[in-house]
Each structure stands twice: as C-alpha cells, then as structure tokens.
C-alpha cells in the first residue's frame, strides 16, 4: 500500500475537523430504516417526500428546490404547501407519484410503499425520526443524500443552540411540576424516552409516565389519579374535570390544565428543524414565570 | 301441552338452582376481584375502607386520597358499567335469538351498533364535547332501528327474514358511511377506533346512572315477555293460535332490546360476542326456557364483561371489545364444532 505524503494526511485531518463538509460523492450507498442497502447513482434532483418532517428538513438544509411533490400533511414552509400533493403514507397516490418522475421518494419504515415504487423503478429511502437523537443523526443523513451536508450540520447546530437557550432558562427553575402530557384523548401519553418526552423534560417538567410503559403508551386513567400531577398538558380543564375521579386532581383544582395551541401541537409532534421552537412553546406553558 | 316438550330437555330443577347460585357467586367474586386489581394494586381491606369513605364523602364532602378516588370513582363505576352492559347485551341477545328463532341473532342485528357507531363517529370527528357523544350515538342507533323496521315492514307484518335482511343492509350502509368519515377525519381516527372496539375506560357514576334506566326498562320488558317468547318457539302459526299477538310481540322485543342496547353501546362502544355467546352457553346449562334463560344470561353476561374488562386493563389487550371477541369467537366456534345442542 502506498504511503500518503505527510502533508496530504495533515491537510485531510484538518479538513475533517472543520465544520464544513466536502461534497457527497455518488454513487452513494447507505442503509435505510428498513435495513435495506440503497444506492443513489447521482445526486437526486426530483424528490418526493412522504413525511412532513422530512419535507421541512429538506427545505431547512436548502434542498427545497429539489422537491417536486409531498404528502398531504406537508404544509411547512410556504414553498412546500404549494407543491403537488400525492396522498399520504397510508393512502398514497402512486400514479400521481410516478407521473412526477421522481428520482427519489422519501418514505417511512411504516409506509409499505417501497415495494410498489421499486417495481416502478423509483428508488426509495425509508427514514424515521423517533428518538430525540435521531432527529439530529437523520438530518445529517438527509444532508448526505441530497449533497447538502454542510447545511445539514448547520441546521443541527441551530436546533441544538435553540434547545440550549431554553434549557439554560429551565435548568434554574425553582420547582419542576410533575406533568401529564396527553397526545390523544383515548388516552395516550408520551414516555420519557420518546423525543416528545425528552422535550418535556428539557422544558422543566417531570413526566409522570414511567419509562417502562414505552414511548407512546396508552395509559390507564387510574395511573394519572395515583400520580396526581401538578400540571396537565394537551387537554382542556373541562375535559379533565369531566373524567371520573379526575376533578379532584391537583392540576385540575389549581387550573393548571392547558390545551396545546394548534401550532405548538403541530410542531411538537413533528420532529425536525422546528424542535427548538416546540421546546420554547412547551417551556412557556410549563414555566411561564421564566419568559416574562 | 306442547310446552312440556321444552321442559323435558331442560336439566332438573335442583341442578339449575345450584348452577344459578354458583353463577351469582361468580359475579360477586368477579366484582370483588375487579375492584381490587388494576394497574394500581389495592389490597382487599383497603378496598372496603375506600368504599366506606367514598360513601361517607357523599354527605360530608370530605377529601378522598388518590387510592380512595381510584376505588370509588374509577373502578367501582367501571365495574358497575361492565355488569350493566354485559347483562344488557346478553339479555338482548337471548331475546333476539328467541324472537327471530335464529341462533346467530345478536343485539346488534338490526343496525343498532352501526347506527350508534355512526352517531359517535360524527360526534367525535366533528369534535363535539364528550358528553354529547353518547347522545348522538343513542339517537342514531334508534334512528337506524326505525329505518330497519320501516324497510322491513310488509303491510302490518314484520317477517323475521325481512327484518334481518333489512338490518344487515342498513348496518352495512351505516358502517360504510362511518368508515368514510373516519378516513376523512384522521386526527380523531384513534378515538373512533377506540369507540368501535368497545371501551369502559372513562365510565363514571354519571354514565352508569344514565344507562341504568334504559337497561332496567329494556331488560325488564324482555324478561316479562319470557313466556310469550317460549310460545313463539313453536312457530308463528301455533303461537298465533295460542293467542300470542306475534307481530306486536316482535315489535315490542325489537324496541325494548334496541333501547337497552343503544344505551349500552352509546356509552361504552361496540362490544362483540357477549350477546351472541352468553345465551348459547346459558341454554346449554339451564335449558331453552326464556323465563330462566334471560335472567341467567343477564348474570352471566355481567360476570363475563367484568372479567373481560379486568383482563383488558391489566394486559396489553387494552380494549374490552378486543378481549370479548378474542375469547368469545374461538369459544363460539368450539361450541359449533361440538354441535348438536340446538
């Protein structure tokens, strides 16, 4: 094996330390969240995103112009909202997708779309951001896929900075209220290890849901009565008081039951570049005194 | 008299009394078990204390500890609702099987469940407040049954085959409309799904007290009609010649059962197989006479649903409707394979 000149090695290692990344080289092979090895022959130029968070991330890393179609829930930013809609993950309009002649379709591991599209000769990559850390790692992956690695690193830095700003405030909170966050009235909540649960903790709240129940568990109303949280988020006070046995809970009596505003609800449930914003909104509800 | 033929195949009286006593004991045991067990364990002594303090607080207005609240305001009404709904569904199932002389009849036969489902779906998808959901379900269920009755009517008569056919078709159409609405309003799809799978989750005393009069009225009427239902087993012609007003009886049973079922369905959603399976099992052990069949079915249905709900909230099966269908379905098939009991 040929030894590289010392100078080249030094230059290369210095380059690696710099935050800016080199251009992606194609063909690019990577393993997606379905465990498939996918090879992209060239930089994708016509992308369809079937995941709203991915559409947002692509735009944040400067690849908005590559999008030619999105799923019907992708509504942010403005440019995305105007793109052709091709159904959603579970009711995709495959004909409309093929007609857009994409060279890449971003899907989810749950979508079951890859088979049909592969048969149609369209490459697919399945990516999901479920855990907190995955939001960052998958943003970088998206950056590599579309040859915007430097921008992706920047977006990650920005999200981390936004989050750190809120954390500095909430870390010094005098009292961290025990909190129940309801994501669905049947009722479903979030475990502390889900990305929403991590954000709840960073907002200065103590989640009453034990990690053992999983990331997005259906909870027994008894457990909430037993935990007697000081704060409830994601439902109205009337709804909480109307449930059997809930009217005497601390949060209900103190009027600390807050429904999430619609915008906050959307960004909170959508892992991506606006996660810092979601955290700020959440922290404002948990610790209004820190944001005066 | 030909009625004696029915009595001839029923087990001896003492045997039946013994079994009934065992069933009452089973219901009591199920209630005690279900009030004590759950995701929060409360020891039996504590349960009694909590009940006492809960009753006392109605007068004194005293604060209850979280454990007391769980026993008194969550578990006990939930268990009571289980008894009530299970009893309703089983009695209605037994009466329907009798009045249509069809072993596959169940309380949902005439579109009650699909009507209630559609009413609840509309209310949930439109985002109406929770107390209005059962109201919408109840009204839609009764409307669905009226529609079925109107379509099935032939002059002044209500032939069973036409009733069942009309009921199945009305049910399918309403279910299709519900499905369409669920697909359109996806944000709330999970709520609708939870409803259609049957759930006792948020049953409170208020709900129990609302369902109770409908259950008592509907179930009571059906039990009073026991003797007439027995006569109907001999065929419309014989029943008529014995002085039973067949058409009016059929209408009365359908209305009484629909009221009871609709009230139950409105509050807890659609719980499958209780109304189909329980009367069959009871018929095996107690005989086919409706004067015994219906009250015993009520006991057995209540017991079954309380236990199914206990399983639902302590295991990942999580919805009582899933449990009853998973237990009831295979059991029914097993009964069918054993065969020869009808």
Coordinates of C-alpha atoms in Angstrom, one line a residue:
Chain A
X1 CA 0.0 0.0 0.0
X2 CA 1.3 3.4 -0.9
X3 CA 2.0 5.8 1.9
X4 CA 0.5 9.2 1.6
X5 CA 2.7 12.2 1.9
X6 CA 2.6 13.7 5.4
X7 CA 1.3 17.0 4.1
X8 CA -1.7 15.4 2.5
X9 CA -2.5 13.5 5.7
X10 CA -2.3 16.7 7.7
X11 CA -4.5 18.6 5.3
X12 CA -7.0 15.9 5.2
X13 CA -7.3 15.6 9.0
X14 CA -7.5 19.4 9.3
X15 CA -10.3 19.3 6.8
X16 CA -12.2 16.7 8.8
X17 CA -12.1 18.9 11.8
X18 CA -13.7 21.8 10.1
X19 CA -17.5 22.1 10.4
X20 CA -17.9 22.4 6.6
X21 CA -18.2 19.1 4.9
X22 CA -17.0 18.0 1.5
X23 CA -19.5 17.4 -1.3
X24 CA -21.2 14.0 -1.3
X25 CA -19.7 11.6 -3.8
X26 CA -22.1 9.5 -5.8
X27 CA -22.9 6.7 -6.3
X28 CA -23.8 6.8 -2.6
X29 CA -24.8 3.6 -0.7
X30 CA -26.5 3.8 2.6
X31 CA -28.6 1.5 4.9
X32 CA -32.1 2.9 5.5
X33 CA -34.5 2.3 8.4
X34 CA -35.9 -0.8 6.7
X35 CA -32.4 -2.2 6.8
X36 CA -32.1 -2.1 3.0
X37 CA -28.9 -1.1 1.2
X38 CA -29.9 1.7 -1.2
X39 CA -27.6 3.1 -3.8
X40 CA -28.1 6.5 -5.4
X41 CA -26.4 6.7 -8.7
X42 CA -26.3 10.5 -8.8
X43 CA -27.4 13.5 -6.7
X44 CA -31.2 13.3 -6.6
X45 CA -32.8 16.3 -8.3
X46 CA -36.5 15.4 -8.2
X47 CA -37.6 14.3 -4.7
X48 CA -41.0 13.4 -3.3
X49 CA -41.2 13.5 0.5
X50 CA -44.0 11.5 2.1
X51 CA -43.1 12.6 5.6
X52 CA -43.9 16.2 6.7
X53 CA -40.9 16.4 9.0
X54 CA -38.6 15.3 6.1
X55 CA -40.1 18.0 3.8
X56 CA -39.4 20.6 6.4
X57 CA -35.8 19.3 7.0
X58 CA -35.1 19.3 3.2
X59 CA -36.2 22.9 3.0
X60 CA -34.2 23.9 6.1
X61 CA -31.0 22.4 4.5
X62 CA -31.5 24.3 1.3
X63 CA -32.9 21.5 -0.8
X64 CA -36.4 22.8 -1.1
X65 CA -36.0 23.3 -4.9
X66 CA -35.4 19.6 -5.3
X67 CA -38.9 18.7 -4.0
X68 CA -41.4 18.0 -6.8
X69 CA -44.2 16.5 -4.6
X70 CA -45.1 16.0 -1.0
X71 CA -47.7 14.1 1.1
X72 CA -50.9 15.9 2.0
X73 CA -49.8 16.7 5.6
X74 CA -46.6 18.6 4.5
X75 CA -47.6 22.2 5.0
X76 CA -44.4 24.0 6.1
X77 CA -42.7 26.1 4.9
X78 CA -44.7 28.0 2.3
X79 CA -42.9 26.5 -0.8
X80 CA -43.8 23.0 0.4
X81 CA -47.5 23.9 0.9
X82 CA -47.8 24.8 -2.8
X83 CA -46.3 21.6 -4.2
X84 CA -48.4 18.8 -5.7
X85 CA -49.9 16.5 -3.1
X86 CA -49.6 12.8 -3.7
X87 CA -51.8 11.3 -0.9
X88 CA -50.3 10.2 2.4
X89 CA -48.2 7.4 3.7
X90 CA -51.2 5.1 4.2
X91 CA -53.2 6.1 1.2
X92 CA -50.6 7.1 -1.3
X93 CA -51.5 8.1 -4.8
X94 CA -48.8 6.1 -6.6
X95 CA -50.0 7.0 -10.1
X96 CA -49.6 10.7 -9.3
X97 CA -46.1 10.0 -7.8
X98 CA -44.9 8.1 -10.9
X99 CA -46.3 10.9 -13.1
X100 CA -44.0 13.4 -11.3
X101 CA -41.0 11.3 -12.5
X102 CA -39.1 11.5 -9.1
X103 CA -35.5 10.1 -8.8
X104 CA -36.0 9.6 -5.1
X105 CA -39.0 9.1 -2.8
X106 CA -38.5 9.6 1.0
X107 CA -40.8 7.3 2.9
X108 CA -41.2 5.9 6.4
X109 CA -40.4 2.4 7.6
X110 CA -44.2 2.0 8.2
X111 CA -45.3 3.1 4.8
X112 CA -45.2 -0.2 2.8
X113 CA -44.6 1.9 -0.3
X114 CA -41.1 0.8 -1.2
X115 CA -42.2 -2.4 -3.0
X116 CA -44.6 -0.7 -5.4
X117 CA -42.2 2.1 -6.1
X118 CA -39.2 -0.1 -6.6
X119 CA -41.2 -2.1 -9.2
X120 CA -41.9 1.2 -10.9
X121 CA -38.1 1.8 -11.0
X122 CA -38.1 4.6 -8.5
X123 CA -35.6 4.5 -5.6
X124 CA -37.0 4.9 -2.1
X125 CA -35.3 5.6 1.2
X126 CA -37.1 4.9 4.5
X127 CA -36.2 7.3 7.3
X128 CA -37.8 7.9 10.7
X129 CA -37.0 10.3 13.5
X130 CA -38.5 8.7 16.7
X131 CA -35.9 9.1 19.4
X132 CA -34.6 12.6 20.3
X133 CA -31.0 11.9 19.0
X134 CA -32.4 10.5 15.7
X135 CA -33.6 14.0 14.8
X136 CA -30.0 15.1 14.6
X137 CA -28.5 12.0 13.0
X138 CA -31.2 11.6 10.4
X139 CA -31.0 15.3 9.5
X140 CA -27.3 14.7 8.7
X141 CA -28.3 11.6 6.7
X142 CA -30.7 13.7 4.7
X143 CA -27.9 16.2 4.1
X144 CA -25.7 13.5 2.7
X145 CA -28.4 12.1 0.5
X146 CA -29.1 15.5 -1.2
X147 CA -25.5 16.8 -1.2
X148 CA -26.2 19.5 1.4
X149 CA -24.0 18.1 4.3
X150 CA -22.7 21.5 5.4
X151 CA -26.1 23.0 5.5
X152 CA -27.4 19.9 7.4
X153 CA -24.7 20.4 10.0
X154 CA -25.7 24.0 10.3
X155 CA -29.3 23.1 10.9
X156 CA -28.3 20.6 13.5
X157 CA -26.2 23.2 15.2
X158 CA -29.1 25.7 15.1
X159 CA -31.6 23.2 16.6
X160 CA -29.1 22.4 19.4
X161 CA -28.5 26.1 20.0
X162 CA -32.2 26.9 20.2
X163 CA -32.7 24.0 22.6
X164 CA -29.7 25.0 24.7
X165 CA -31.1 28.5 25.0
X166 CA -34.4 27.2 26.5
X167 CA -32.5 24.7 28.7
X168 CA -30.4 27.4 30.3
X169 CA -33.7 29.0 31.5
X170 CA -35.5 25.9 32.6
X171 CA -32.5 24.4 34.3
X172 CA -32.7 27.0 37.0
X173 CA -36.5 26.6 37.5
X174 CA -37.2 26.6 41.2
X175 CA -39.9 24.0 41.0
X176 CA -40.3 21.4 38.3
X177 CA -44.0 20.4 38.2
X178 CA -45.0 16.8 37.8
X179 CA -46.7 16.8 34.5
X180 CA -49.0 14.6 32.4
X181 CA -48.8 15.3 28.6
X182 CA -51.8 13.9 26.7
X183 CA -51.3 13.4 23.0
X184 CA -54.6 11.6 22.3
X185 CA -57.8 11.6 24.5
X186 CA -58.2 7.8 24.4
X187 CA -55.8 8.5 26.4
X188 CA -52.3 8.2 25.0
X189 CA -49.3 9.9 26.6
X190 CA -45.5 10.1 26.0
X191 CA -42.8 8.1 27.7
X192 CA -39.7 9.9 28.9
X193 CA -37.5 8.3 26.2
X194 CA -39.6 9.5 23.2
X195 CA -38.4 12.7 21.5
X196 CA -41.5 14.4 23.0
X197 CA -40.8 13.1 26.4
X198 CA -37.2 14.4 26.2
X199 CA -38.5 17.8 25.2
X200 CA -41.0 17.7 28.1
X201 CA -38.0 17.1 30.5
X202 CA -36.0 19.9 28.9
X203 CA -39.0 22.2 29.3
X204 CA -38.5 21.8 33.1
X205 CA -41.3 19.3 33.8
X206 CA -41.2 15.9 35.5
X207 CA -43.1 13.4 33.4
X208 CA -45.4 11.2 35.4
X209 CA -45.3 8.4 32.9
X210 CA -42.7 5.7 33.8
X211 CA -40.3 4.8 31.0
X212 CA -41.4 1.1 31.4
X213 CA -44.7 1.9 29.7
X214 CA -42.9 2.6 26.4
X215 CA -42.6 5.7 24.2
X216 CA -46.2 6.5 23.3
X217 CA -48.2 4.3 25.7
X218 CA -52.0 4.1 26.2
X219 CA -52.4 4.9 29.9
X220 CA -54.8 3.7 32.4
X221 CA -56.7 6.7 33.9
X222 CA -56.0 5.1 37.4
X223 CA -52.3 5.8 36.9
X224 CA -52.9 9.5 36.4
X225 CA -55.1 9.7 39.6
X226 CA -52.4 7.9 41.5
X227 CA -49.7 10.2 40.2
X228 CA -51.8 13.3 40.9
X229 CA -49.8 15.6 38.5
X230 CA -49.5 19.3 39.2
X231 CA -49.7 20.2 35.5
X232 CA -51.6 18.6 32.6
X233 CA -51.0 19.5 29.0
X234 CA -52.8 18.6 25.9
X235 CA -56.4 18.7 27.1
X236 CA -58.9 21.3 28.4
X237 CA -59.7 21.8 32.0
X238 CA -63.3 20.9 31.3
X239 CA -62.4 17.7 29.6
X240 CA -60.1 16.7 32.6
X241 CA -62.7 17.6 35.2
X242 CA -65.4 15.6 33.3
X243 CA -63.4 12.4 33.6
X244 CA -64.4 10.1 36.5
X245 CA -62.2 10.8 39.5
X246 CA -60.1 13.5 37.8
X247 CA -61.9 16.6 39.1
X248 CA -60.0 16.4 42.5
X249 CA -56.5 16.2 41.0
X250 CA -54.0 18.9 41.9
X251 CA -53.7 20.2 38.3
X252 CA -57.5 20.5 37.8
X253 CA -58.1 22.2 41.1
X254 CA -55.3 24.7 40.6
X255 CA -56.5 25.3 37.0
X256 CA -53.1 24.1 35.6
X257 CA -54.7 22.1 32.8
X258 CA -53.6 23.6 29.5
X259 CA -54.6 22.6 26.0
X260 CA -51.8 23.0 23.5
X261 CA -52.3 25.7 20.9
X262 CA -52.7 24.2 17.4
X263 CA -49.4 25.5 16.1
X264 CA -47.5 24.2 19.1
X265 CA -49.3 20.9 18.8
X266 CA -48.2 20.5 15.2
X267 CA -44.5 21.3 15.7
X268 CA -44.3 19.3 18.9
X269 CA -45.5 16.2 17.1
X270 CA -43.2 16.8 14.1
X271 CA -39.5 16.0 14.8
X272 CA -37.4 18.4 12.6
X273 CA -35.8 21.8 12.4
X274 CA -38.5 23.5 14.5
X275 CA -37.9 21.3 17.5
X276 CA -36.2 24.2 19.4
X277 CA -39.3 26.3 18.7
X278 CA -41.5 23.5 20.0
X279 CA -39.4 23.3 23.2
X280 CA -39.7 27.0 23.7
X281 CA -43.5 26.9 23.4
X282 CA -43.7 23.9 25.8
X283 CA -41.4 25.6 28.3
X284 CA -43.6 28.7 28.2
X285 CA -46.5 26.6 29.3
X286 CA -44.6 24.8 32.0
X287 CA -42.7 27.8 33.3
X288 CA -44.5 31.0 32.3
X289 CA -42.6 32.9 35.0
X290 CA -39.2 32.3 33.2
X291 CA -40.4 34.0 30.0
X292 CA -41.7 37.3 31.4
Chain B
X1 CA -99.4 -29.4 26.2
X2 CA -96.5 -29.0 23.7
X3 CA -94.6 -26.6 26.0
X4 CA -93.8 -29.6 28.2
X5 CA -91.5 -30.8 25.4
X6 CA -89.3 -27.8 26.0
X7 CA -89.2 -28.6 29.7
X8 CA -88.3 -32.2 29.0
X9 CA -84.9 -31.3 27.6
X10 CA -84.1 -28.8 30.4
X11 CA -81.9 -30.1 33.2
X12 CA -83.5 -31.0 36.6
X13 CA -84.6 -28.1 38.8
X14 CA -82.2 -28.7 41.7
X15 CA -79.3 -28.8 39.2
X16 CA -80.4 -25.5 37.8
X17 CA -80.7 -23.8 41.2
X18 CA -77.3 -25.0 42.2
X19 CA -75.8 -23.6 39.0
X20 CA -77.5 -20.3 39.4
X21 CA -76.2 -20.0 42.9
X22 CA -72.7 -20.7 41.6
X23 CA -73.2 -18.0 38.9
X24 CA -74.3 -15.4 41.5
X25 CA -71.2 -16.3 43.5
X26 CA -69.1 -15.9 40.3
X27 CA -70.5 -12.5 39.6
X28 CA -69.8 -11.3 43.2
X29 CA -66.2 -12.8 43.0
X30 CA -65.6 -11.1 39.7
X31 CA -66.8 -7.7 41.1
X32 CA -64.6 -8.0 44.2
X33 CA -61.6 -9.1 42.0
X34 CA -62.1 -6.3 39.5
X35 CA -62.4 -3.6 42.1
X36 CA -59.2 -4.7 43.8
X37 CA -57.0 -5.4 40.8
X38 CA -55.7 -3.0 38.2
X39 CA -52.6 -1.1 37.2
X40 CA -52.6 0.2 40.8
X41 CA -52.9 -2.7 43.3
X42 CA -55.2 -2.0 46.2
X43 CA -55.4 -4.7 49.0
X44 CA -58.9 -6.1 49.8
X45 CA -59.1 -4.4 53.2
X46 CA -58.2 -1.1 51.6
X47 CA -61.0 -1.6 49.0
X48 CA -63.6 -1.9 51.8
X49 CA -62.3 1.1 53.6
X50 CA -62.2 3.2 50.4
X51 CA -65.8 2.2 49.7
X52 CA -66.9 3.3 53.1
X53 CA -65.0 6.6 52.9
X54 CA -66.4 7.1 49.4
X55 CA -70.0 6.7 50.5
X56 CA -69.4 8.9 53.6
X57 CA -67.9 11.7 51.5
X58 CA -71.2 12.0 49.6
X59 CA -72.6 13.5 52.8
X60 CA -69.5 15.0 54.4
X61 CA -67.8 16.2 51.2
X62 CA -64.5 15.0 52.7
X63 CA -61.4 14.8 50.6
X64 CA -60.5 11.4 49.3
X65 CA -57.0 10.0 48.9
X66 CA -55.9 9.0 45.4
X67 CA -56.4 5.3 46.3
X68 CA -59.9 6.1 47.5
X69 CA -60.7 8.0 44.3
X70 CA -59.4 5.1 42.2
X71 CA -61.7 2.6 44.0
X72 CA -64.7 4.8 44.4
X73 CA -64.8 7.0 41.3
X74 CA -62.9 4.9 38.7
X75 CA -63.1 1.2 39.4
X76 CA -66.4 0.8 41.0
X77 CA -68.4 2.7 38.3
X78 CA -66.4 0.9 35.7
X79 CA -67.2 -2.4 37.2
X80 CA -70.9 -1.4 37.6
X81 CA -71.0 -0.4 34.0
X82 CA -69.5 -3.7 33.0
X83 CA -72.2 -5.6 34.9
X84 CA -74.9 -3.4 33.4
X85 CA -73.7 -3.5 29.8
X86 CA -72.8 -7.2 29.9
X87 CA -76.3 -8.0 31.3
X88 CA -78.0 -5.8 28.7
X89 CA -76.2 -7.4 25.8
X90 CA -76.7 -10.9 27.0
X91 CA -80.4 -10.4 27.6
X92 CA -81.0 -8.7 24.3
X93 CA -79.1 -11.4 22.6
X94 CA -81.2 -14.1 24.2
X95 CA -84.4 -12.3 23.4
X96 CA -83.3 -11.6 19.7
X97 CA -82.4 -15.3 19.2
X98 CA -85.8 -16.2 20.6
X99 CA -87.9 -13.8 18.7
X100 CA -86.2 -14.5 15.3
X101 CA -85.7 -18.1 16.1
X102 CA -82.2 -17.6 14.7
X103 CA -79.2 -18.8 16.8
X104 CA -77.0 -16.2 15.1
X105 CA -79.1 -13.2 16.2
X106 CA -77.3 -10.8 18.4
X107 CA -78.3 -7.4 19.9
X108 CA -76.6 -5.6 17.0
X109 CA -78.6 -7.4 14.4
X110 CA -80.9 -4.6 13.3
X111 CA -78.3 -2.0 12.8
X112 CA -78.2 -0.7 16.4
X113 CA -74.4 -0.9 16.6
X114 CA -73.7 0.6 13.2
X115 CA -76.2 3.4 13.9
X116 CA -74.6 4.1 17.3
X117 CA -71.2 3.8 15.7
X118 CA -72.1 6.4 13.0
X119 CA -73.6 8.8 15.6
X120 CA -70.5 8.5 17.7
X121 CA -68.2 8.9 14.7
X122 CA -70.0 12.1 13.6
X123 CA -69.8 13.5 17.1
X124 CA -66.1 12.6 17.6
X125 CA -64.9 13.6 14.1
X126 CA -66.8 16.9 14.4
X127 CA -65.1 17.5 17.8
X128 CA -68.3 17.7 19.9
X129 CA -67.7 17.6 23.7
X130 CA -67.6 14.1 25.2
X131 CA -71.0 14.2 27.0
X132 CA -72.7 14.7 23.6
X133 CA -71.1 11.6 22.0
X134 CA -73.4 9.1 23.8
X135 CA -76.4 11.3 23.0
X136 CA -75.5 11.3 19.3
X137 CA -74.9 7.5 19.4
X138 CA -78.2 6.8 21.1
X139 CA -80.2 8.9 18.7
X140 CA -78.5 7.5 15.7
X141 CA -79.0 3.9 17.0
X142 CA -82.7 4.4 17.5
X143 CA -83.0 6.1 14.1
X144 CA -81.2 3.2 12.5
X145 CA -83.6 0.7 14.1
X146 CA -86.6 2.7 13.0
X147 CA -85.2 2.7 9.5
X148 CA -84.7 -1.1 9.5
X149 CA -88.3 -1.5 10.9
X150 CA -89.8 0.7 8.2
X151 CA -87.9 -1.0 5.4
X152 CA -88.8 -4.5 6.7
X153 CA -92.5 -3.8 7.2
X154 CA -94.8 -5.7 4.9
X155 CA -98.2 -4.1 5.4
X156 CA -98.7 -4.5 9.2
X157 CA -96.4 -7.5 9.4
X158 CA -92.7 -7.8 10.3
X159 CA -91.5 -11.0 8.8
X160 CA -88.2 -12.1 10.6
X161 CA -86.3 -12.7 7.3
X162 CA -87.1 -9.3 6.0
X163 CA -86.1 -7.7 9.4
X164 CA -82.8 -9.5 9.4
X165 CA -82.0 -8.7 5.8
X166 CA -83.0 -5.0 6.2
X167 CA -81.0 -4.8 9.4
X168 CA -77.9 -6.3 7.8
X169 CA -78.1 -3.9 4.8
X170 CA -78.9 -0.8 6.9
X171 CA -75.9 -1.8 9.2
X172 CA -73.5 -2.2 6.2
X173 CA -74.5 1.1 4.7
X174 CA -74.1 3.0 8.0
X175 CA -70.8 1.3 8.7
X176 CA -69.6 2.4 5.2
X177 CA -70.5 6.0 6.0
X178 CA -68.7 5.7 9.3
X179 CA -65.6 4.4 7.6
X180 CA -65.7 7.2 5.1
X181 CA -65.9 9.8 7.9
X182 CA -63.1 8.1 9.8
X183 CA -60.8 8.2 6.8
X184 CA -61.7 11.9 6.2
X185 CA -61.1 12.9 9.9
X186 CA -57.8 11.2 10.5
X187 CA -56.8 13.2 13.5
X188 CA -59.5 11.6 15.5
X189 CA -59.4 8.2 13.9
X190 CA -57.9 6.7 17.0
X191 CA -60.8 7.9 19.2
X192 CA -63.3 6.5 16.8
X193 CA -61.4 3.2 16.6
X194 CA -61.3 3.0 20.4
X195 CA -65.0 3.6 20.5
X196 CA -65.8 0.9 17.8
X197 CA -63.6 -1.6 19.6
X198 CA -65.6 -1.1 22.9
X199 CA -64.1 0.6 25.9
X200 CA -65.2 1.0 29.5
X201 CA -62.3 3.3 30.1
X202 CA -63.8 6.6 31.3
X203 CA -67.1 5.3 32.7
X204 CA -68.2 7.3 35.7
X205 CA -71.1 7.2 38.1
X206 CA -73.0 9.7 35.9
X207 CA -72.7 7.3 32.9
X208 CA -73.8 4.4 35.0
X209 CA -76.9 6.3 36.2
X210 CA -77.7 7.4 32.7
X211 CA -77.6 3.8 31.3
X212 CA -79.4 2.2 34.3
X213 CA -83.0 3.3 33.5
X214 CA -82.7 2.2 29.8
X215 CA -81.2 -1.1 30.9
X216 CA -83.8 -1.7 33.5
X217 CA -86.7 -0.7 31.2
X218 CA -85.5 -2.6 28.2
X219 CA -84.2 -5.7 30.1
X220 CA -87.3 -5.7 32.3
X221 CA -89.7 -5.7 29.4
X222 CA -87.8 -8.5 27.7
X223 CA -87.9 -10.6 30.9
X224 CA -91.6 -10.1 31.3
X225 CA -92.0 -11.4 27.8
X226 CA -90.3 -14.7 28.6
X227 CA -93.4 -16.9 28.4
X228 CA -94.5 -15.3 25.2
X229 CA -91.1 -15.9 23.7
X230 CA -91.3 -19.6 24.7
X231 CA -94.6 -19.9 22.9
X232 CA -93.1 -18.2 19.8
X233 CA -90.6 -21.1 19.5
X234 CA -93.4 -23.2 18.3
X235 CA -93.8 -21.2 15.2
X236 CA -95.8 -18.1 14.3
X237 CA -98.9 -20.1 13.3
X238 CA -99.0 -22.1 16.6
X239 CA -98.2 -19.0 18.7
X240 CA -101.0 -17.1 17.0
X241 CA -103.5 -19.8 17.6
X242 CA -102.4 -19.9 21.3
X243 CA -103.3 -16.2 21.4
X244 CA -99.9 -14.6 21.2
X245 CA -100.0 -11.3 19.2
X246 CA -96.9 -12.3 17.2
X247 CA -96.3 -9.1 15.2
X248 CA -96.8 -6.9 18.3
X249 CA -94.6 -9.1 20.3
X250 CA -91.9 -9.0 17.7
X251 CA -92.0 -5.2 17.5
X252 CA -92.0 -4.9 21.3
X253 CA -89.0 -7.1 21.7
X254 CA -87.1 -5.3 18.9
X255 CA -87.9 -1.9 20.5
X256 CA -87.1 -2.9 24.1
X257 CA -83.8 -4.6 23.1
X258 CA -82.9 -1.7 20.9
X259 CA -83.3 0.8 23.7
X260 CA -81.3 -1.2 26.1
X261 CA -78.5 -2.0 23.5
X262 CA -78.4 1.5 22.1
X263 CA -77.9 3.0 25.6
X264 CA -75.2 0.5 26.4
X265 CA -73.5 1.0 23.0
X266 CA -73.7 4.7 23.3
X267 CA -71.6 4.8 26.5
X268 CA -69.1 2.1 26.0
X269 CA -68.9 1.4 22.3
X270 CA -69.4 -1.8 20.4
X271 CA -68.6 -4.9 22.5
X272 CA -68.8 -8.0 20.4
X273 CA -69.8 -11.6 21.1
X274 CA -71.3 -11.2 24.6
X275 CA -74.8 -11.1 23.2
X276 CA -74.2 -13.9 20.8
X277 CA -72.2 -16.3 23.0
X278 CA -73.7 -15.9 26.5
X279 CA -77.3 -17.0 25.7
X280 CA -76.0 -20.1 23.9
X281 CA -73.9 -21.2 26.9
X282 CA -76.8 -20.5 29.3
X283 CA -79.1 -22.5 27.0
X284 CA -76.8 -25.5 27.3
X285 CA -76.7 -25.5 31.1
X286 CA -80.1 -24.1 32.0
X287 CA -82.3 -25.1 29.1
X288 CA -84.1 -23.0 26.5
X289 CA -87.0 -21.6 28.5
X290 CA -86.8 -17.8 28.2
X291 CA -88.1 -17.2 31.7
X292 CA -84.9 -18.7 33.1
X293 CA -82.7 -18.0 30.1
X294 CA -83.0 -14.3 30.1
X295 CA -82.3 -13.5 33.8
X296 CA -79.5 -16.1 34.0
X297 CA -78.0 -14.6 30.8
X298 CA -78.0 -11.2 32.5
X299 CA -76.0 -12.7 35.4
X300 CA -73.6 -14.5 33.1
X301 CA -73.2 -11.5 30.7
X302 CA -72.4 -9.2 33.6
X303 CA -69.8 -11.6 35.0
X304 CA -68.2 -12.1 31.6
X305 CA -67.9 -8.5 30.9
X306 CA -66.4 -7.6 34.3
X307 CA -63.8 -10.3 33.9
X308 CA -63.1 -9.3 30.3
X309 CA -62.6 -5.7 31.3
X310 CA -60.3 -6.7 34.1
X311 CA -58.2 -8.6 31.5
X312 CA -58.3 -5.6 29.2
X313 CA -57.0 -3.2 31.7
X314 CA -54.3 -5.4 33.2
X315 CA -52.9 -6.8 29.9
X316 CA -51.8 -5.2 26.6
X317 CA -55.1 -6.3 25.0
X318 CA -56.2 -2.9 26.4
X319 CA -59.8 -2.8 25.0
X320 CA -62.6 -4.9 26.4
X321 CA -64.2 -5.4 23.0
X322 CA -60.9 -7.0 21.8
X323 CA -60.9 -9.3 24.8
X324 CA -64.6 -10.4 24.4
X325 CA -64.1 -11.1 20.7
X326 CA -60.8 -12.9 21.1
X327 CA -62.3 -15.1 23.9
X328 CA -65.9 -15.3 22.6
X329 CA -65.1 -16.0 18.9
X330 CA -63.0 -19.2 19.4
X331 CA -65.3 -20.3 22.2
X332 CA -68.3 -20.0 19.9
X333 CA -66.5 -21.9 17.2
X334 CA -65.7 -24.6 19.7
X335 CA -69.4 -24.8 20.6
X336 CA -70.3 -25.0 17.0
X337 CA -67.8 -27.9 16.4
X338 CA -69.2 -29.8 19.4
X339 CA -72.6 -29.3 17.7
X340 CA -75.9 -30.9 18.3
X341 CA -77.1 -28.5 21.1
X342 CA -79.8 -26.6 19.2

